[in-house]
Tab-separated table of C-alpha atoms and ligand atoms in Angstrom:
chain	number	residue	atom	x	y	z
E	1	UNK	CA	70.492	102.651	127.192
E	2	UNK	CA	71.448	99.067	127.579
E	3	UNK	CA	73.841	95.983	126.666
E	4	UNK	CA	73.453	95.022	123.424
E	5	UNK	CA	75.075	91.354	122.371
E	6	UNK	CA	75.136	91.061	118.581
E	7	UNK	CA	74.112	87.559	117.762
E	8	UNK	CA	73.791	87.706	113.895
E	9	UNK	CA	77.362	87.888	112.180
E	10	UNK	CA	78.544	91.288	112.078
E	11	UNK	CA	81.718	91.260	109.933
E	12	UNK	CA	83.142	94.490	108.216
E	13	UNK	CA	85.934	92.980	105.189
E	14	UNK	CA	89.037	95.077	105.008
E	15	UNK	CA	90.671	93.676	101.730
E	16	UNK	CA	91.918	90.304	102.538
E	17	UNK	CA	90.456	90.563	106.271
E	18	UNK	CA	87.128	90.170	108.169
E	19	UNK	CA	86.932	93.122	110.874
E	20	UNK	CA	84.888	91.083	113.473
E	21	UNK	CA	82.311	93.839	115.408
E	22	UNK	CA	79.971	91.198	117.133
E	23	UNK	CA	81.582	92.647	120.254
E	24	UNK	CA	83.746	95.428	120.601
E	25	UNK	CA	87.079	95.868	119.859
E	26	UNK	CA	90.223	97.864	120.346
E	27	UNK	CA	92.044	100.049	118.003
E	28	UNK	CA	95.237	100.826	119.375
E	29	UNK	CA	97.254	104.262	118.668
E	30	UNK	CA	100.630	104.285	117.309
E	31	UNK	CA	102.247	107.672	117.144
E	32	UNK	CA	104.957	107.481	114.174
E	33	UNK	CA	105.908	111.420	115.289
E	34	UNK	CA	109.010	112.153	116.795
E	35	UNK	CA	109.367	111.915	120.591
E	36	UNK	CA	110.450	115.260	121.356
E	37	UNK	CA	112.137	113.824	125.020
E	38	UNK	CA	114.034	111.375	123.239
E	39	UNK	CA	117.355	112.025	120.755
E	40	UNK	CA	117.562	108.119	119.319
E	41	UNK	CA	118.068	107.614	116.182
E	42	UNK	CA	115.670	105.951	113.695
E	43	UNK	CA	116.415	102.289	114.222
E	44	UNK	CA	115.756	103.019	118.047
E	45	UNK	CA	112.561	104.839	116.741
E	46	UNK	CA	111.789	102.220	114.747
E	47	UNK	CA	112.299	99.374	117.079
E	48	UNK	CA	110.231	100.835	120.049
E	49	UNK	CA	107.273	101.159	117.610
E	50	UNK	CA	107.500	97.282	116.975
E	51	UNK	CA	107.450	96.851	120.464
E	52	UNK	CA	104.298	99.228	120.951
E	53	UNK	CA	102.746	97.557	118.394
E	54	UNK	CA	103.676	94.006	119.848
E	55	UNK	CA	102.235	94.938	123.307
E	56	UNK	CA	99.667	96.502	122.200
E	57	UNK	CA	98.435	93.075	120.097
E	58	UNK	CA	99.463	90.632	123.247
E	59	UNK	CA	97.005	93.416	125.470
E	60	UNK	CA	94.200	92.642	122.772
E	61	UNK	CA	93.986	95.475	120.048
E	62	UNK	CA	92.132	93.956	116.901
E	63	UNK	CA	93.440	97.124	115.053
E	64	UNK	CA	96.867	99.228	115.415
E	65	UNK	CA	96.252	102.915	113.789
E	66	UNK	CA	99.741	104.322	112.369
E	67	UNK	CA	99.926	107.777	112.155
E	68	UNK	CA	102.592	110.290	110.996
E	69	UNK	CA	100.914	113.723	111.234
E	70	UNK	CA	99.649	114.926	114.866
E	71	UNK	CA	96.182	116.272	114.953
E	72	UNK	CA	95.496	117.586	118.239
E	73	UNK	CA	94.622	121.070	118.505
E	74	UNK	CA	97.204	123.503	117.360
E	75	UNK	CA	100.010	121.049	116.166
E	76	UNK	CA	101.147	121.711	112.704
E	77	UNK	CA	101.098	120.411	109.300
E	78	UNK	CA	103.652	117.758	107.919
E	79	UNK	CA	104.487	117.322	104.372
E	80	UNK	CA	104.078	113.941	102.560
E	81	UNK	CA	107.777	113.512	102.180
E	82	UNK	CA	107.589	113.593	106.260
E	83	UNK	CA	104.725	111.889	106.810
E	84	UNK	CA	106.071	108.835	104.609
E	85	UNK	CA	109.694	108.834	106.185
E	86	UNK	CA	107.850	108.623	109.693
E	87	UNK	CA	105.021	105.923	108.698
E	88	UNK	CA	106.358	103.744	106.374
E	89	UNK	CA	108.640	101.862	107.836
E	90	UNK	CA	107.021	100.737	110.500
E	91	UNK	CA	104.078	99.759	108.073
E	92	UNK	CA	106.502	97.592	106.123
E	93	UNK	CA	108.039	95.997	109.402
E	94	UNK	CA	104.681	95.804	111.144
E	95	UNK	CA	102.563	94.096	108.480
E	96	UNK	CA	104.231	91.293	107.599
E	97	UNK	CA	105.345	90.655	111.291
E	98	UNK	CA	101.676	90.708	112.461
E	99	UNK	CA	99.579	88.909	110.022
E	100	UNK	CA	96.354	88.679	112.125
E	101	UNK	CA	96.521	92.716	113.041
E	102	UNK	CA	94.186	94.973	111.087
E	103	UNK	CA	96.653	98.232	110.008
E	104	UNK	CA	94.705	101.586	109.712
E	105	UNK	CA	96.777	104.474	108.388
E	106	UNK	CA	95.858	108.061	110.051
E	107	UNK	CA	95.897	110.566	106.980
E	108	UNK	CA	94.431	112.930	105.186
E	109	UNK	CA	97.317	112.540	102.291
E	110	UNK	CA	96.540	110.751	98.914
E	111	UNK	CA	100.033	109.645	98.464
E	112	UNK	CA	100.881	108.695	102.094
E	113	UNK	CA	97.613	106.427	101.566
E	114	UNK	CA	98.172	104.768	98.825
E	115	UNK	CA	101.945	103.733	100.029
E	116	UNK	CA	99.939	102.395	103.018
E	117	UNK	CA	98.098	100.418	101.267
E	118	UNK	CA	100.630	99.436	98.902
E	119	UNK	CA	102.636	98.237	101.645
E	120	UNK	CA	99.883	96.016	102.703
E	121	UNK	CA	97.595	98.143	105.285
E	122	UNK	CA	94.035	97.405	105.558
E	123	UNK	CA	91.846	100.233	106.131
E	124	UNK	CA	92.359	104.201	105.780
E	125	UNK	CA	91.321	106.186	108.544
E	126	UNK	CA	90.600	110.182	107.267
E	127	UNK	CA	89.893	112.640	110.054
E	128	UNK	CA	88.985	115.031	107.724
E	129	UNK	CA	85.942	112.915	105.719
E	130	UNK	CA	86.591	113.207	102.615
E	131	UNK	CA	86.841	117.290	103.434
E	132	UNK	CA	90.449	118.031	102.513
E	133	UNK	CA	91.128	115.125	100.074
E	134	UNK	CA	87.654	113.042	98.242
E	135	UNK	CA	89.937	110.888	96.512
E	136	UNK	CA	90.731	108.667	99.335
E	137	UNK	CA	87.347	107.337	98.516
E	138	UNK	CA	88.482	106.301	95.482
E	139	UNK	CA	91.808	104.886	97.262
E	140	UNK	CA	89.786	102.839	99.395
E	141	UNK	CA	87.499	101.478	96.356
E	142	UNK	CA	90.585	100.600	94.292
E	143	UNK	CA	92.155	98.742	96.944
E	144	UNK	CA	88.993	97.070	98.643
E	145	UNK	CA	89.989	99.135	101.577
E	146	UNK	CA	87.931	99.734	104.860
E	147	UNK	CA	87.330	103.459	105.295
E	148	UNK	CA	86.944	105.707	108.606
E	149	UNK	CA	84.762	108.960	108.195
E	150	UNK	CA	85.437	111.229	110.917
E	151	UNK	CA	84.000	114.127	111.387
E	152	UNK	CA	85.671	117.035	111.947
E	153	UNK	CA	85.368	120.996	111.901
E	154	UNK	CA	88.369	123.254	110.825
E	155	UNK	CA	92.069	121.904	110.219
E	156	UNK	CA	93.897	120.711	113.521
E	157	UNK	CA	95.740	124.563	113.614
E	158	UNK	CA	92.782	126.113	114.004
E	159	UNK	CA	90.114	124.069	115.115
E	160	UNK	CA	89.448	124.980	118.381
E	161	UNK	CA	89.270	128.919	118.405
E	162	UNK	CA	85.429	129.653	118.118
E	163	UNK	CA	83.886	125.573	116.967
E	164	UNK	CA	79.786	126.628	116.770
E	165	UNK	CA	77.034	124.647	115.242
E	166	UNK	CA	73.482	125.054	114.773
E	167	UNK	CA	72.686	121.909	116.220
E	168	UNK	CA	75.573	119.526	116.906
E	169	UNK	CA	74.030	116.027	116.553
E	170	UNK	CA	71.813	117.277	113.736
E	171	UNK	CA	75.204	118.625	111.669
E	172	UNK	CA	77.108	115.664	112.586
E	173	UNK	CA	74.697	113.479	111.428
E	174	UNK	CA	74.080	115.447	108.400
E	175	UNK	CA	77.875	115.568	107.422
E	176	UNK	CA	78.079	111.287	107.742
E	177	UNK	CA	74.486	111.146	105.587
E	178	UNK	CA	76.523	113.372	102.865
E	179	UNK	CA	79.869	111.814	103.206
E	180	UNK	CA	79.224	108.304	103.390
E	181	UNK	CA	76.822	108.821	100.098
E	182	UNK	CA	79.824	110.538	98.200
E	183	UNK	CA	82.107	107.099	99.233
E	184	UNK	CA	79.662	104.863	98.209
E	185	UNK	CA	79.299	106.456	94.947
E	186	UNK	CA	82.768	105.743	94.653
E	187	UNK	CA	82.697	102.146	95.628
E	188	UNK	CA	83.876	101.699	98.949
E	189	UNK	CA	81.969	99.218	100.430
E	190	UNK	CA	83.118	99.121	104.351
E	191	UNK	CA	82.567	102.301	106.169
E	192	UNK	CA	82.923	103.122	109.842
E	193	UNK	CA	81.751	106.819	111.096
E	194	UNK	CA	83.491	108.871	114.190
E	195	UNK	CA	81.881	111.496	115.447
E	196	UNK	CA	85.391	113.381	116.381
E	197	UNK	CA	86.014	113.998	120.143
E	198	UNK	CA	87.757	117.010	120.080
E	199	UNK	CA	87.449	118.011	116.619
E	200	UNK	CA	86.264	121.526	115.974
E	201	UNK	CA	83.876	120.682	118.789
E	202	UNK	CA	83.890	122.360	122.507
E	203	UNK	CA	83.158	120.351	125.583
E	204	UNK	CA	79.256	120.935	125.594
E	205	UNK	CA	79.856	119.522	121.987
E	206	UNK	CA	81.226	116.554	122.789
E	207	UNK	CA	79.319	116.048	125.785
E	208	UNK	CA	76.341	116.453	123.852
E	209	UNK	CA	77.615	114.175	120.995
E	210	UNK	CA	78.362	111.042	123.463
E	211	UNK	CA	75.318	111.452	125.317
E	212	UNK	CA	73.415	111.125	121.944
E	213	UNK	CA	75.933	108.727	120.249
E	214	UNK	CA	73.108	106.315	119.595
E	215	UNK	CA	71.566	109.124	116.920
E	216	UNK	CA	73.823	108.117	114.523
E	217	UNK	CA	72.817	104.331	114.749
E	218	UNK	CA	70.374	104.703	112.650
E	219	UNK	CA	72.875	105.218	109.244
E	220	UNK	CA	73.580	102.066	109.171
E	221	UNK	CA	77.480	101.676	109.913
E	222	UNK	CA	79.507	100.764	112.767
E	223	UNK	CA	80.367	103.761	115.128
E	224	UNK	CA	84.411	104.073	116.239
E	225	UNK	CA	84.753	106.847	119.346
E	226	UNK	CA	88.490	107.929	120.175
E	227	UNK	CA	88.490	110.088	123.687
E	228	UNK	CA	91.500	108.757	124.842
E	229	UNK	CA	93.770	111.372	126.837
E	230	UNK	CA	91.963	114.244	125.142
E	231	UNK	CA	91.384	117.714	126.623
E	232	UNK	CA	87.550	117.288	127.067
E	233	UNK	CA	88.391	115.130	130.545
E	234	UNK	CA	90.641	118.071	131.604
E	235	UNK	CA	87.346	120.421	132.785
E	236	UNK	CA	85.494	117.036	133.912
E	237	UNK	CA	88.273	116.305	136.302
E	238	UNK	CA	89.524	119.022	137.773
E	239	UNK	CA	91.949	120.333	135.584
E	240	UNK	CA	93.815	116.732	135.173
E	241	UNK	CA	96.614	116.672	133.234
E	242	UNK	CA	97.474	114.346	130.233
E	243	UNK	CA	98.719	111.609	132.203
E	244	UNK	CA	95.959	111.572	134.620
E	245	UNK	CA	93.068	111.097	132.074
E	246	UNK	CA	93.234	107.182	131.765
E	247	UNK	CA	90.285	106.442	134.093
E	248	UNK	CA	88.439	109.258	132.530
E	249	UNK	CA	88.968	107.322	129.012
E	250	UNK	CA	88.243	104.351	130.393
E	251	UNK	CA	84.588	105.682	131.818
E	252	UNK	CA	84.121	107.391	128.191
E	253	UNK	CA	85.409	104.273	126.363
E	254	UNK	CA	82.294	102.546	128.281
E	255	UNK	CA	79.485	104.699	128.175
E	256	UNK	CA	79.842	104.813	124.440
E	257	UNK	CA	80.110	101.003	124.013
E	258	UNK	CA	76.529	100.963	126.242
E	259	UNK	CA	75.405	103.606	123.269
E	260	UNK	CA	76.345	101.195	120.697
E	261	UNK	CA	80.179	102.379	119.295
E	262	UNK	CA	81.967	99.085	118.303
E	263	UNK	CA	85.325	100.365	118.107
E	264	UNK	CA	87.467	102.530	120.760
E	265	UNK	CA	90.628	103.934	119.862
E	266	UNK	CA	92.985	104.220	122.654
E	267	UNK	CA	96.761	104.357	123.982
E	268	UNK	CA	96.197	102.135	126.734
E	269	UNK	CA	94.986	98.639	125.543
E	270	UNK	CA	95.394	96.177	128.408
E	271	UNK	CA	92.959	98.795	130.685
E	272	UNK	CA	90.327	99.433	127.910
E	273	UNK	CA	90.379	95.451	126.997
E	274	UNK	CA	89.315	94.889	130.444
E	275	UNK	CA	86.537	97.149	129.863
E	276	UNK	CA	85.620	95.340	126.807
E	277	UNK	CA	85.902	92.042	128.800
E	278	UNK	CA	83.172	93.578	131.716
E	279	UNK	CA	80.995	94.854	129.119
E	280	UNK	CA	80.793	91.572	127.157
E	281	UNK	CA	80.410	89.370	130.495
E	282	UNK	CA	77.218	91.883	131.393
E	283	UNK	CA	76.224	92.146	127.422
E	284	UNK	CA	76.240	88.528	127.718
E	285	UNK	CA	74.054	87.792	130.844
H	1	LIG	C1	89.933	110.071	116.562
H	1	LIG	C2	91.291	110.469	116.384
H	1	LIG	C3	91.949	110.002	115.206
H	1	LIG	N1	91.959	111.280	117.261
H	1	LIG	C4	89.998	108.874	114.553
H	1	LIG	N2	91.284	109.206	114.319
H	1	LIG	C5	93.228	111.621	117.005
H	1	LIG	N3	89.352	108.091	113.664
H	1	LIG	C6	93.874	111.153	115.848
H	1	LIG	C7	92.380	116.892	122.571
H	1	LIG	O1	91.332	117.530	122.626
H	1	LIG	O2	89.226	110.454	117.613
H	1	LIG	N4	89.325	109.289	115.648
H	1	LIG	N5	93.239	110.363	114.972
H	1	LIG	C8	93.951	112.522	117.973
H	1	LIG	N6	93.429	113.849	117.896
H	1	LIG	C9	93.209	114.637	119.027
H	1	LIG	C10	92.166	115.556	119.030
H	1	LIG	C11	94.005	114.465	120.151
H	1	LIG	C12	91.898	116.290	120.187
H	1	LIG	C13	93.759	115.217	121.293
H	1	LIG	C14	92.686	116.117	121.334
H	1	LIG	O3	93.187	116.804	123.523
């Protein structure tokens, strides 16, 4: 394992933008789902996502991920209707407001997609891979659209009662060999793959999966790893709770940078930008 600086360009376009992955960047989360501790209304809503979203560009995310449907283990399914009324106004605020962000939208949903991308968003980001709904591929090629291929076993519900695999890396890799084939038949010409943290996958899986993360180099397409906050640091550290995970994301965030991903997606973007920063100075020397 070592640094690796990217001389050569290293550009990945997103419809009318150039994704820049000579070093890494941030993607940072916004959660469009409704703050159970918190009773204001929708402009309120509203307004404290454009101030996320503003903080989290002024901290250094390259990308802000809007998503309307929680997928952690157990939470439950939204309809479209829902999904739209929670994501789509902040797309149509957000876009226009932050011309040199990148906008992913976090779905699985034809229809919540393509009023993303209608609305001006730049890549589509499908935890499921083309699983639950293939014609996102054909979303993507329509609208010159970047496309993230996570993968992931089971739906969000159930995904965590009894994950197994024959051999994790070799059915990960596997599943992006397949996937990424199917989108390209379609057209879509800028693909990113995620292996999943957390995704149908127990914490010798994902253990195993980051450890290895430099297996799926070899496909040809820029790797994106999202660990932030997520249950798999909870057994590392003693049990931490949610809150206490950021230096366990951080340490994550890093180790799979040294084994090559070129995009982390995280909640806290001023800590994991001065991760970036350290592991470009070193990359660098
Ligand atoms: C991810 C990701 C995502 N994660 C991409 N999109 C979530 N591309 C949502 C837990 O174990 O990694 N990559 N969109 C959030 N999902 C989870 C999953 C949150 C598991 C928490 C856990 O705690």
């Amino acid at each position: 394992m070592g640094y690796s600086l990217q001389t050569e360009a290293d550009q990945l376009r997103c419809r009318d933008k150039m994704l820049d992955l000579s070093t890494p960047v941030i993607m940072g989360v916004l959660n469009a789902t409704p703050d159970s501790f918190s009773d204001g209304g929708k402009f309120n809503q509203l307004d404290s996502a454009l101030k996320q979203i503003s903080l989290m560009v002024e901290e250094g995310a390259s990308i802000i991920d809007v998503g309307g449907e929680s997928t952690r283990p157990g939470a439950d399914p939204v309809s479209d209707e829902e999904e739209l009324n929670r994501v789509m106004p902040i797309l149509e605020r957000a876009i226009p407001q932050f011309p040199e962000t990148i906008f992913s939208i976090d779905t699985t949903k034809y229809k919540v997609a393509q009023k993303a991308l209608d609305s001006g968003a730049h890549i589509i980001n499908d935890i499921s891979g083309l699983q639950k709904e293939p014609r996102l591929a054909d979303l993507c090629a329509e609208y010159d659209a970047g496309y993230i291929l996570m993968h992931s076993q089971g739906d969000p519900q159930t995904m965590q009662d009894d994950p197994s695999y024959d051999d994790v890396i070799a059915d990960v890799h596997r599943f992006f060999e397949k996937q990424a084939a199917l989108a390209k038949g379609k057209g879509v010409e800028s693909i990113l793959l995620d292996p999943g943290i957390g995704f149908g996958k127990t914490l010798e899986h994902n253990l195993a999966i980051l450890a290895n993360l430099e297996k799926f180099s070899d496909l040809g397409y820029p790797l994106l790893v999202g660990a932030s906050r997520k249950s798999m640091l909870s057994p590392i550290l003693n049990d931490r709770e949610v809150e206490g995970r950021l230096i366990g994301t951080v340490a994550i965030h890093y180790h799979a940078m040294m084994k090559g991903a070129k995009i982390i997606r995280v909640h806290d973007v001023h800590e994991a930008n001065d991760s970036v920063l350290v592991y470009n100075a070193l990359a660098g020397y």
